[in-house]
N, CA and C of each residue as an Amber inpcrd file, in Angstrom:
protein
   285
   3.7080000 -11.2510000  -0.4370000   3.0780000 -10.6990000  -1.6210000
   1.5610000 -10.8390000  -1.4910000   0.9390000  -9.6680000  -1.8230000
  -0.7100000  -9.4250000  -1.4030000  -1.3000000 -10.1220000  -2.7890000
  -2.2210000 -10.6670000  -2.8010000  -2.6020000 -11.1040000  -4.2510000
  -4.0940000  -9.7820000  -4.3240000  -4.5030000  -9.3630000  -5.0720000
  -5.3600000  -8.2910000  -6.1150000  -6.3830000  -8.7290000  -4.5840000
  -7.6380000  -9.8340000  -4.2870000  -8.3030000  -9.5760000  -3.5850000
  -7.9040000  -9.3520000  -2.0100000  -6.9860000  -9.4930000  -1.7220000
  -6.1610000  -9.6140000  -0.4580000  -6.2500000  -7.3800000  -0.1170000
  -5.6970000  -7.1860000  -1.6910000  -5.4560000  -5.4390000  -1.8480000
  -6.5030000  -4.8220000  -1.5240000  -7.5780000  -5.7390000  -2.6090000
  -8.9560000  -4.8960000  -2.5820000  -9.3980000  -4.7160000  -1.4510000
  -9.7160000  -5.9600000  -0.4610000  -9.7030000  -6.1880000   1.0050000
  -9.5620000  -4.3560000   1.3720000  -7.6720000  -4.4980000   1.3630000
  -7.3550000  -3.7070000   2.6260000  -7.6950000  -2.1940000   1.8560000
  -7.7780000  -1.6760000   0.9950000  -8.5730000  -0.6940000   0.6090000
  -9.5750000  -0.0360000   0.5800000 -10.3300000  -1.4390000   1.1590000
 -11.9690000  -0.8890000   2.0060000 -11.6140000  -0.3870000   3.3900000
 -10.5930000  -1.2700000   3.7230000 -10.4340000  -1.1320000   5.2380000
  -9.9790000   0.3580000   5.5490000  -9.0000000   0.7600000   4.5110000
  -8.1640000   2.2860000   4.5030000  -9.0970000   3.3700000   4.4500000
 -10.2860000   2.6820000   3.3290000 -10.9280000   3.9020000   2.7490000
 -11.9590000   4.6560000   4.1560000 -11.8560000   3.9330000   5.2580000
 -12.2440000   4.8920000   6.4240000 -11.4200000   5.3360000   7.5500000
 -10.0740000   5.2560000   7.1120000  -9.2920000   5.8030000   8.4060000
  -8.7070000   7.1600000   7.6550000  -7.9790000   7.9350000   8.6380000
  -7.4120000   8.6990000   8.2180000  -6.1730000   8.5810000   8.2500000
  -5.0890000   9.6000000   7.6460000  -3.6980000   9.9020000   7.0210000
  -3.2110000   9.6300000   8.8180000  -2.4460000   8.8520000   9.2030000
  -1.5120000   9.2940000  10.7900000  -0.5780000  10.2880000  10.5820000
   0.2640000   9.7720000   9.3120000   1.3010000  10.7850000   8.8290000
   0.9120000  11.4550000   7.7450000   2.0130000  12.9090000   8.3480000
   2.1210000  13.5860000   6.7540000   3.3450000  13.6920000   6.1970000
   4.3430000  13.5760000   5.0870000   5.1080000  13.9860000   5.1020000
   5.9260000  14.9710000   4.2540000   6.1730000  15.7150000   4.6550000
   6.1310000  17.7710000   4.1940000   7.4140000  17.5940000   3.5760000
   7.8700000  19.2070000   3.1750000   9.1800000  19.4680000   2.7960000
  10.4860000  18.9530000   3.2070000  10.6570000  17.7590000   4.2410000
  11.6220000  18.0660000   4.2090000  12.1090000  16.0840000   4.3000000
  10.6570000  15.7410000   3.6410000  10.5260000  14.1340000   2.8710000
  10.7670000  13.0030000   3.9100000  11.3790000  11.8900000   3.5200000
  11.8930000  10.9640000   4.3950000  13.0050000  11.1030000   5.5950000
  12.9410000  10.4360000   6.6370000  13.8800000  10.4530000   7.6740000
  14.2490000   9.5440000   8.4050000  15.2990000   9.0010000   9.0270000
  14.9990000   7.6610000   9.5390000  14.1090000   7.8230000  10.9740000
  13.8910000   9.2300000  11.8980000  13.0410000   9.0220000  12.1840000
  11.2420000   8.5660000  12.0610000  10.8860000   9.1030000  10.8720000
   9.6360000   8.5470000  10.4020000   9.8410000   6.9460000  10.0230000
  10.6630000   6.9960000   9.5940000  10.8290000   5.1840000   9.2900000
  10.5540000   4.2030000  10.3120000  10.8980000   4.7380000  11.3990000
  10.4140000   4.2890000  13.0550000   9.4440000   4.0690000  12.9630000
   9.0270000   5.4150000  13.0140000   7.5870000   5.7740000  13.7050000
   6.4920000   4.8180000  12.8060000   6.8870000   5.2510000  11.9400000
   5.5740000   4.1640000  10.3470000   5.9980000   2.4390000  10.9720000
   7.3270000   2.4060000  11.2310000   7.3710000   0.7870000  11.7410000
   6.7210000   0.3660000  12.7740000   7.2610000   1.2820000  13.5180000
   5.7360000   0.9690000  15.5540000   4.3220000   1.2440000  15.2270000
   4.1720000   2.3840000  14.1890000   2.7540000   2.0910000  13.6800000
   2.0390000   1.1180000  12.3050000   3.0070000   0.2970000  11.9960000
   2.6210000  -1.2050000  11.1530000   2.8380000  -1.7470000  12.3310000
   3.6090000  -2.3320000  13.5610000   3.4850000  -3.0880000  14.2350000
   1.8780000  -3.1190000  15.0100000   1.4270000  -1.8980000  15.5200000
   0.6270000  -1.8660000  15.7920000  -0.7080000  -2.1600000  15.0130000
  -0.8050000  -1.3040000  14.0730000  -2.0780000  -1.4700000  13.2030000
  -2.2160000  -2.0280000  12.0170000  -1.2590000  -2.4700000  11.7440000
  -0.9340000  -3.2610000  10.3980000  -1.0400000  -1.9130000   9.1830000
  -2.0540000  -1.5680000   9.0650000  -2.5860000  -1.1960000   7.9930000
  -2.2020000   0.3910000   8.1220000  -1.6720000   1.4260000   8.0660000
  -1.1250000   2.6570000   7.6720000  -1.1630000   3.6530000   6.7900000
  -1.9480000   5.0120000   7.0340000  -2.0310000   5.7410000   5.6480000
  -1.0300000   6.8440000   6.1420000  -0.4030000   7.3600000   4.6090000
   0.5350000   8.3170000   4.7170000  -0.0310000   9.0100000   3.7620000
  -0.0440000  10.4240000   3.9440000  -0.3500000  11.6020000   3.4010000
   1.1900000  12.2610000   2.9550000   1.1420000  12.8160000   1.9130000
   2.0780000  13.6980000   1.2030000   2.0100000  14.6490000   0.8500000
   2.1600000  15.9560000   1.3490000   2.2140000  17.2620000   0.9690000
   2.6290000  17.5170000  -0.0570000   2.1380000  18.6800000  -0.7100000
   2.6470000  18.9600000  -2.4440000   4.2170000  20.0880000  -1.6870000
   4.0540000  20.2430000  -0.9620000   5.7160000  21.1870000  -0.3390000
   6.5930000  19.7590000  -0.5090000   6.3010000  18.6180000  -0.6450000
   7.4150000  17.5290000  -0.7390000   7.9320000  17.6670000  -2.1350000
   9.4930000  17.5260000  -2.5470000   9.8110000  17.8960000  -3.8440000
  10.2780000  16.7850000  -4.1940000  10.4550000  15.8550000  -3.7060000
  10.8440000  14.1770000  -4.3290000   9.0300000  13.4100000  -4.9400000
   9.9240000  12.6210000  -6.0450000   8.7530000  12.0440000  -7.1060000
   8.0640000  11.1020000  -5.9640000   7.0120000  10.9920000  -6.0300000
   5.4780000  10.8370000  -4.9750000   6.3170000   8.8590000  -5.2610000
   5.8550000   8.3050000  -6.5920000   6.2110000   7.3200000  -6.6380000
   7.5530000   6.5240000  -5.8850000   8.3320000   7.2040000  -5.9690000
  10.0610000   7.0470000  -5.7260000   9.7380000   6.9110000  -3.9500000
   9.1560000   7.9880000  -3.4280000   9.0670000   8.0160000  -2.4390000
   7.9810000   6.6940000  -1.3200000   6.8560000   6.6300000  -2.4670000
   6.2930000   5.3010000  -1.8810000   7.3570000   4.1700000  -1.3170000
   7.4910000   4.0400000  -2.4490000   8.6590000   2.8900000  -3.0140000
   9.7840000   2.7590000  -2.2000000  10.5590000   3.5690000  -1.6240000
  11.4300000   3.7640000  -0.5990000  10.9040000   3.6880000   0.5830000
   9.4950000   4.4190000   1.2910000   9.1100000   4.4240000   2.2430000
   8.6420000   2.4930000   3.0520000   7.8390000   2.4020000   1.4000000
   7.6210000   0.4550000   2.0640000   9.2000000  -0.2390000   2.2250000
  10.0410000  -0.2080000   1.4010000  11.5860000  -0.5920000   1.6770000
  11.8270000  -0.9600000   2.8930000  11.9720000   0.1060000   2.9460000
  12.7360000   0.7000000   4.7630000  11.8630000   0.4380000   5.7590000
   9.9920000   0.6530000   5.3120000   9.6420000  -0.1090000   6.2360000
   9.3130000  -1.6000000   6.6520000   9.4740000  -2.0810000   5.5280000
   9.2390000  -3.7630000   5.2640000   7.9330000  -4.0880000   5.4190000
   7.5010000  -3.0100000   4.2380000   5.6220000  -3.2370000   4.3230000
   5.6230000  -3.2430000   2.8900000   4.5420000  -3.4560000   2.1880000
   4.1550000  -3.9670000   1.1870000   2.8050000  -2.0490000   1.0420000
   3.3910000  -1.8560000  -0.4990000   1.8960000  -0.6520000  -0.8440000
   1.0880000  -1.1420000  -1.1240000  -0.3660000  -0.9630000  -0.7230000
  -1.5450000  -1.4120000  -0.7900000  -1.9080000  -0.5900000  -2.3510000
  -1.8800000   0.7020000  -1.4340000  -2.7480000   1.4210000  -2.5810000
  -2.0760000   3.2310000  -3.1440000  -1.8380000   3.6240000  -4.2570000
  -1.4460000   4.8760000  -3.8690000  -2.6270000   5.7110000  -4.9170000
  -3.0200000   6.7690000  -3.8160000  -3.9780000   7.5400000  -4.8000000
  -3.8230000   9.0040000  -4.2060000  -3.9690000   9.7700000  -5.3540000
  -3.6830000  11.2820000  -5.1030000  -2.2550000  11.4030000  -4.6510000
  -2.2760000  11.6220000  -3.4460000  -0.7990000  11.7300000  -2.5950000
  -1.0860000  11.1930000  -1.2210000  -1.6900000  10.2350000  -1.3960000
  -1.6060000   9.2300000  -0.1720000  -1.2640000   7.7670000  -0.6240000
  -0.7100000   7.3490000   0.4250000  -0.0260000   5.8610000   0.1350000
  -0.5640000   4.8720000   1.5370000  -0.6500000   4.0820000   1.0020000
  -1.6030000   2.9910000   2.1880000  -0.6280000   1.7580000   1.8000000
   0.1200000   1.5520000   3.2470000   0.8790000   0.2850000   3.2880000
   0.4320000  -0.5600000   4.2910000   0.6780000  -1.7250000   4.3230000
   0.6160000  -3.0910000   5.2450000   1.8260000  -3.6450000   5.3610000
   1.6370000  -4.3250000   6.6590000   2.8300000  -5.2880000   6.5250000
   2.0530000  -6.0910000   8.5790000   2.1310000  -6.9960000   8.2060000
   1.3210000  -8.0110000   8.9230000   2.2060000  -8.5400000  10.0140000
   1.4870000  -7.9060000  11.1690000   2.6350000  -8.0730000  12.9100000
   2.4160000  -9.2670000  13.6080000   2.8730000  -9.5110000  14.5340000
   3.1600000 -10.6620000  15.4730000   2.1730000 -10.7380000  15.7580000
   0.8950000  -9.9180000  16.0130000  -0.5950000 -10.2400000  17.0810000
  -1.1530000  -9.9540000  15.8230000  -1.4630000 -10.4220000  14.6650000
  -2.2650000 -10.3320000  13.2380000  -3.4200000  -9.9380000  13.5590000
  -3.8860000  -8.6170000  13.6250000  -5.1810000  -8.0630000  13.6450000
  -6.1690000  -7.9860000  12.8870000  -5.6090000  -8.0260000  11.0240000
  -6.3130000  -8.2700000  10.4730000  -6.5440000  -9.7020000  10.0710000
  -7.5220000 -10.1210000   9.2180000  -7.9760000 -11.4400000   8.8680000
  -7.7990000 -11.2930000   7.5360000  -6.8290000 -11.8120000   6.3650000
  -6.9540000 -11.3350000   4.9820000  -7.8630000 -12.1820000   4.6240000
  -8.4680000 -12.0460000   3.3890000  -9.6730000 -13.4500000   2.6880000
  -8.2220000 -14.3750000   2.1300000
């Protein structure tokens, strides 16, 4: 569990990367569930972009996506979602 400055933290950190994923019409898959997992292993920190062609509720879908990936939502704004979840070689430093 991230405590509020731990969030704020990684929200600066997000607010200069870009989206890796997008995910379009045809929503969740257990392939993306992978892929978002080898990329939290790697980078900890992860932005996902959401197309308005996606027809499942934006929220519902966060919410399921950290689940399955065993990451924690940082931040959700517009239709992007920024998760963490903290790997074996800890890259980041939280305060």
């Amino acid at each position: 569990m991230l405590t509020g400055k731990q969030k704020s933290y990684l929200r600066g950190l997000a607010n200069t990367q870009r989206a890796l994923f997008q995910i379009g019409k045809d929503g969740l898959s257990h392939n993306l569930y992978r892929t978002v997992e080898d990329s939290l292993e790697a980078h900890e920190l992860v932005k996902v972009s959401v197309l308005k062609t996606c027809e499942e509720d934006f929220k519902e879908l966060a919410f399921d996506l950290a689940m399955n990936t065993h990451s924690e939502v940082v931040q959700t704004i517009g239709r992007t979602v920024v998760l963490y979840r903290k790997s074996k070689e800890q890259k980041i430093i939280l305060p």
